[in-house]
mmCIF file of C-alpha atoms in Angstrom:
data_model
loop_
_atom_site.group_PDB
_atom_site.id
_atom_site.type_symbol
_atom_site.label_atom_id
_atom_site.label_comp_id
_atom_site.label_asym_id
_atom_site.label_seq_id
_atom_site.Cartn_x
_atom_site.Cartn_y
_atom_site.Cartn_z
ATOM 1 C CA MET A 25 120.032 117.646 79.556
ATOM 2 C CA LYS A 26 119.568 121.405 78.664
ATOM 3 C CA THR A 27 116.985 123.146 79.965
ATOM 4 C CA GLU A 28 115.466 126.442 78.435
ATOM 5 C CA LYS A 29 116.444 130.005 80.405
ATOM 6 C CA GLU A 30 113.476 131.166 82.297
ATOM 7 C CA HIS A 31 113.409 134.835 81.624
ATOM 8 C CA LYS A 32 112.636 137.220 84.261
ATOM 9 C CA LEU A 33 110.923 140.468 83.715
ATOM 10 C CA ARG A 34 112.732 143.497 85.141
ATOM 11 C CA MET A 35 110.598 145.306 87.291
ATOM 12 C CA THR A 36 110.553 148.835 88.669
ATOM 13 C CA PRO A 37 110.141 148.842 92.312
ATOM 14 C CA GLY A 38 106.700 150.294 93.785
ATOM 15 C CA THR A 39 105.140 149.302 90.285
ATOM 16 C CA TYR A 40 101.977 146.788 90.246
ATOM 17 C CA TYR A 41 102.350 144.474 87.070
ATOM 18 C CA VAL A 42 99.338 142.487 86.006
ATOM 19 C CA TRP A 43 99.914 139.524 83.506
ATOM 20 C CA CYS A 44 96.667 139.180 81.832
ATOM 21 C CA GLY A 45 95.429 136.452 79.794
ATOM 22 C CA GLY A 46 92.094 135.097 78.364
ATOM 23 C CA SER A 47 90.288 131.918 76.552
ATOM 24 C CA CYS A 48 87.537 131.512 74.452
ATOM 25 C CA ASP A 49 85.669 128.546 73.371
ATOM 26 C CA TYR A 50 84.582 129.374 70.010
ATOM 27 C CA GLY A 51 83.412 125.903 69.052
ATOM 28 C CA HIS A 52 80.682 125.833 71.574
ATOM 29 C CA GLU A 53 76.784 127.070 71.122
ATOM 30 C CA GLU A 54 77.450 128.624 75.050
ATOM 31 C CA ARG A 55 80.508 130.165 73.677
ATOM 32 C CA CYS A 56 82.070 130.525 77.294
ATOM 33 C CA SER A 57 85.102 132.562 77.837
ATOM 34 C CA GLY A 58 87.426 133.006 81.077
ATOM 35 C CA GLY A 59 89.724 135.885 81.974
ATOM 36 C CA ALA A 60 92.378 135.708 84.151
ATOM 37 C CA TYR A 61 95.478 138.077 85.954
ATOM 38 C CA ILE A 62 98.359 137.571 88.221
ATOM 39 C CA LEU A 63 99.316 140.465 90.284
ATOM 40 C CA GLN A 64 102.641 141.255 90.981
ATOM 41 C CA LYS A 65 104.716 143.991 92.982
ATOM 42 C CA ASP A 66 108.437 144.377 93.693
ATOM 43 C CA ASP A 67 108.589 140.757 92.310
ATOM 44 C CA ALA A 68 106.416 138.775 94.740
ATOM 45 C CA VAL A 69 103.009 137.680 93.887
ATOM 46 C CA ILE A 70 100.035 139.585 95.308
ATOM 47 C CA GLU A 71 97.083 137.664 93.955
ATOM 48 C CA THR A 72 95.685 135.888 90.882
ATOM 49 C CA TYR A 73 91.735 136.477 90.096
ATOM 50 C CA VAL A 74 89.962 134.679 87.786
ATOM 51 C CA ILE A 75 86.420 135.317 85.900
ATOM 52 C CA SER A 76 84.227 133.296 83.695
ATOM 53 C CA ASP A 77 80.881 133.917 81.582
ATOM 54 C CA ASP A 78 78.954 132.514 78.400
ATOM 55 C CA HIS A 79 78.261 134.002 75.237
ATOM 56 C CA THR A 80 81.147 136.720 75.400
ATOM 57 C CA THR A 81 84.787 136.532 74.036
ATOM 58 C CA GLU A 82 87.771 136.617 75.946
ATOM 59 C CA PHE A 83 88.861 140.170 74.990
ATOM 60 C CA ARG A 84 85.752 141.226 77.088
ATOM 61 C CA MET A 85 87.143 138.988 80.054
ATOM 62 C CA ILE A 86 90.681 140.239 79.654
ATOM 63 C CA LEU A 87 89.346 143.686 79.835
ATOM 64 C CA SER A 88 87.181 142.675 82.926
ATOM 65 C CA VAL A 89 89.931 141.341 84.816
ATOM 66 C CA MET A 90 91.945 144.598 84.241
ATOM 67 C CA ILE A 91 88.703 146.656 85.460
ATOM 68 C CA HIS A 92 88.852 144.358 88.575
ATOM 69 C CA ALA A 93 92.608 145.163 88.899
ATOM 70 C CA MET A 94 92.425 148.450 88.687
ATOM 71 C CA GLU A 95 89.753 148.644 91.385
ATOM 72 C CA VAL A 96 92.018 146.615 94.023
ATOM 73 C CA ILE A 97 95.245 148.321 93.353
ATOM 74 C CA PRO A 98 95.394 151.364 95.587
ATOM 75 C CA GLU A 99 94.856 154.467 93.775
ATOM 76 C CA SER A 100 97.366 156.897 92.508
ATOM 77 C CA SER A 101 99.558 153.568 91.697
ATOM 78 C CA ASP A 102 101.839 152.749 88.375
ATOM 79 C CA ILE A 103 100.395 149.902 86.804
ATOM 80 C CA VAL A 104 102.097 147.731 84.045
ATOM 81 C CA PHE A 105 99.545 145.022 82.079
ATOM 82 C CA LEU A 106 101.383 142.569 80.308
ATOM 83 C CA THR A 107 99.422 140.271 77.745
ATOM 84 C CA ASN A 108 100.275 138.987 74.056
ATOM 85 C CA VAL A 109 96.776 140.265 73.183
ATOM 86 C CA SER A 110 97.421 143.650 70.638
ATOM 87 C CA TYR A 111 93.528 144.462 70.672
ATOM 88 C CA ILE A 112 93.886 144.953 74.492
ATOM 89 C CA GLN A 113 96.710 147.510 73.929
ATOM 90 C CA GLN A 114 95.164 149.417 71.071
ATOM 91 C CA ASN A 115 91.732 149.604 72.759
ATOM 92 C CA PHE A 116 91.624 149.694 76.354
ATOM 93 C CA ASP A 117 91.711 153.487 76.920
ATOM 94 C CA LYS A 118 91.202 154.642 73.253
ATOM 95 C CA GLU A 119 87.791 156.585 73.309
ATOM 96 C CA PRO A 120 85.112 153.948 71.896
ATOM 97 C CA THR A 121 82.736 154.754 69.235
ATOM 98 C CA ASP A 122 79.397 153.578 68.024
ATOM 99 C CA LYS A 123 80.916 150.983 66.264
ATOM 100 C CA SER A 124 83.616 149.839 68.932
ATOM 101 C CA ALA A 125 82.942 146.458 70.155
ATOM 102 C CA ASN A 126 83.323 146.366 73.861
ATOM 103 C CA ALA A 127 82.474 150.275 74.211
ATOM 104 C CA ASP A 128 81.068 149.822 77.923
ATOM 105 C CA LEU A 129 84.179 147.889 79.390
ATOM 106 C CA ILE A 130 86.449 150.226 77.564
ATOM 107 C CA ASN A 131 84.929 153.195 79.038
ATOM 108 C CA ASP A 132 85.076 151.604 82.271
ATOM 109 C CA CYS A 133 88.910 151.288 81.804
ATOM 110 C CA ILE A 134 89.408 154.751 81.157
ATOM 111 C CA SER A 135 87.357 155.783 83.827
ATOM 112 C CA ILE A 136 89.186 153.915 86.491
ATOM 113 C CA LYS A 137 92.312 154.460 84.710
ATOM 114 C CA ARG A 138 92.228 157.991 86.072
ATOM 115 C CA LYS A 139 92.439 157.223 89.516
ATOM 116 C CA HIS A 140 96.022 156.044 89.232
ATOM 117 C CA ASN A 141 99.224 157.736 88.052
ATOM 118 C CA SER A 142 100.054 155.858 85.141
ATOM 119 C CA VAL A 143 98.760 152.660 83.599
ATOM 120 C CA ALA A 144 100.245 151.270 80.318
ATOM 121 C CA VAL A 145 99.728 148.264 78.395
ATOM 122 C CA LYS A 146 102.823 146.408 77.446
ATOM 123 C CA ILE A 147 102.955 143.418 74.714
ATOM 124 C CA ILE A 148 105.293 140.468 75.578
ATOM 125 C CA PRO A 149 105.703 137.511 73.806
ATOM 126 C CA PHE A 150 103.651 134.331 75.313
ATOM 127 C CA HIS A 151 105.939 132.060 76.084
ATOM 128 C CA LYS A 152 109.207 134.211 76.883
ATOM 129 C CA TYR A 153 107.576 134.596 80.727
ATOM 130 C CA HIS A 154 105.772 131.806 82.554
ATOM 131 C CA GLN A 155 102.853 133.975 83.539
ATOM 132 C CA LEU A 156 101.271 134.125 80.656
ATOM 133 C CA PRO A 157 100.574 130.844 80.024
ATOM 134 C CA GLU A 158 99.454 130.651 83.233
ATOM 135 C CA THR A 159 96.963 132.909 82.865
ATOM 136 C CA HIS A 160 95.950 131.268 80.251
ATOM 137 C CA GLU A 161 95.720 128.177 82.015
ATOM 138 C CA LEU A 162 93.621 129.528 84.451
ATOM 139 C CA ALA A 163 91.055 131.611 82.315
ATOM 140 C CA HIS A 164 90.655 127.926 80.234
ATOM 141 C CA GLU A 165 89.862 126.119 83.393
ATOM 142 C CA ALA A 166 87.432 128.617 84.666
ATOM 143 C CA MET A 167 86.003 128.361 81.259
ATOM 144 C CA MET A 168 85.570 125.063 81.134
ATOM 145 C CA LYS A 169 84.120 124.884 84.724
ATOM 146 C CA HIS A 170 81.550 127.500 83.528
ATOM 147 C CA ARG A 171 80.648 125.271 80.471
ATOM 148 C CA PHE A 172 80.138 122.164 82.571
ATOM 149 C CA LYS A 173 77.907 124.130 85.082
ATOM 150 C CA LEU A 174 75.566 125.415 82.299
ATOM 151 C CA LYS A 175 75.121 121.997 80.839
ATOM 152 C CA GLN A 176 74.165 120.255 84.423
#
């Protein structure tokens, strides 16, 4: 039986890698969403983090987990966020305008980013590395638990 080769990301020693994913339940009135990350450094998982909320989007949840990661990672660090969501790469540190969605979270990203040596977002294929599907599953589970709590 042939198995797929597992791809492994080449990591720069000392750099923090944050795999970010989200999930949104657009089909329900509550519109619950979830976000999650897997934080790695030197090829070791340091922690995972998950959040969820209602009446929001997966973009807000991903930006929220990014803010959390930048807060818990020691200042003056090098950070690479890994995601398949191009919206995040295009907007997480772009000065928002009056018409920008998520301006509050983007401003928080910009502010917290200054505490670190470097912060970048890299777009990677969803299925190439196991961590992105894992973050999506974590976010989806959190979203479903949140929706269940709302219905009780």
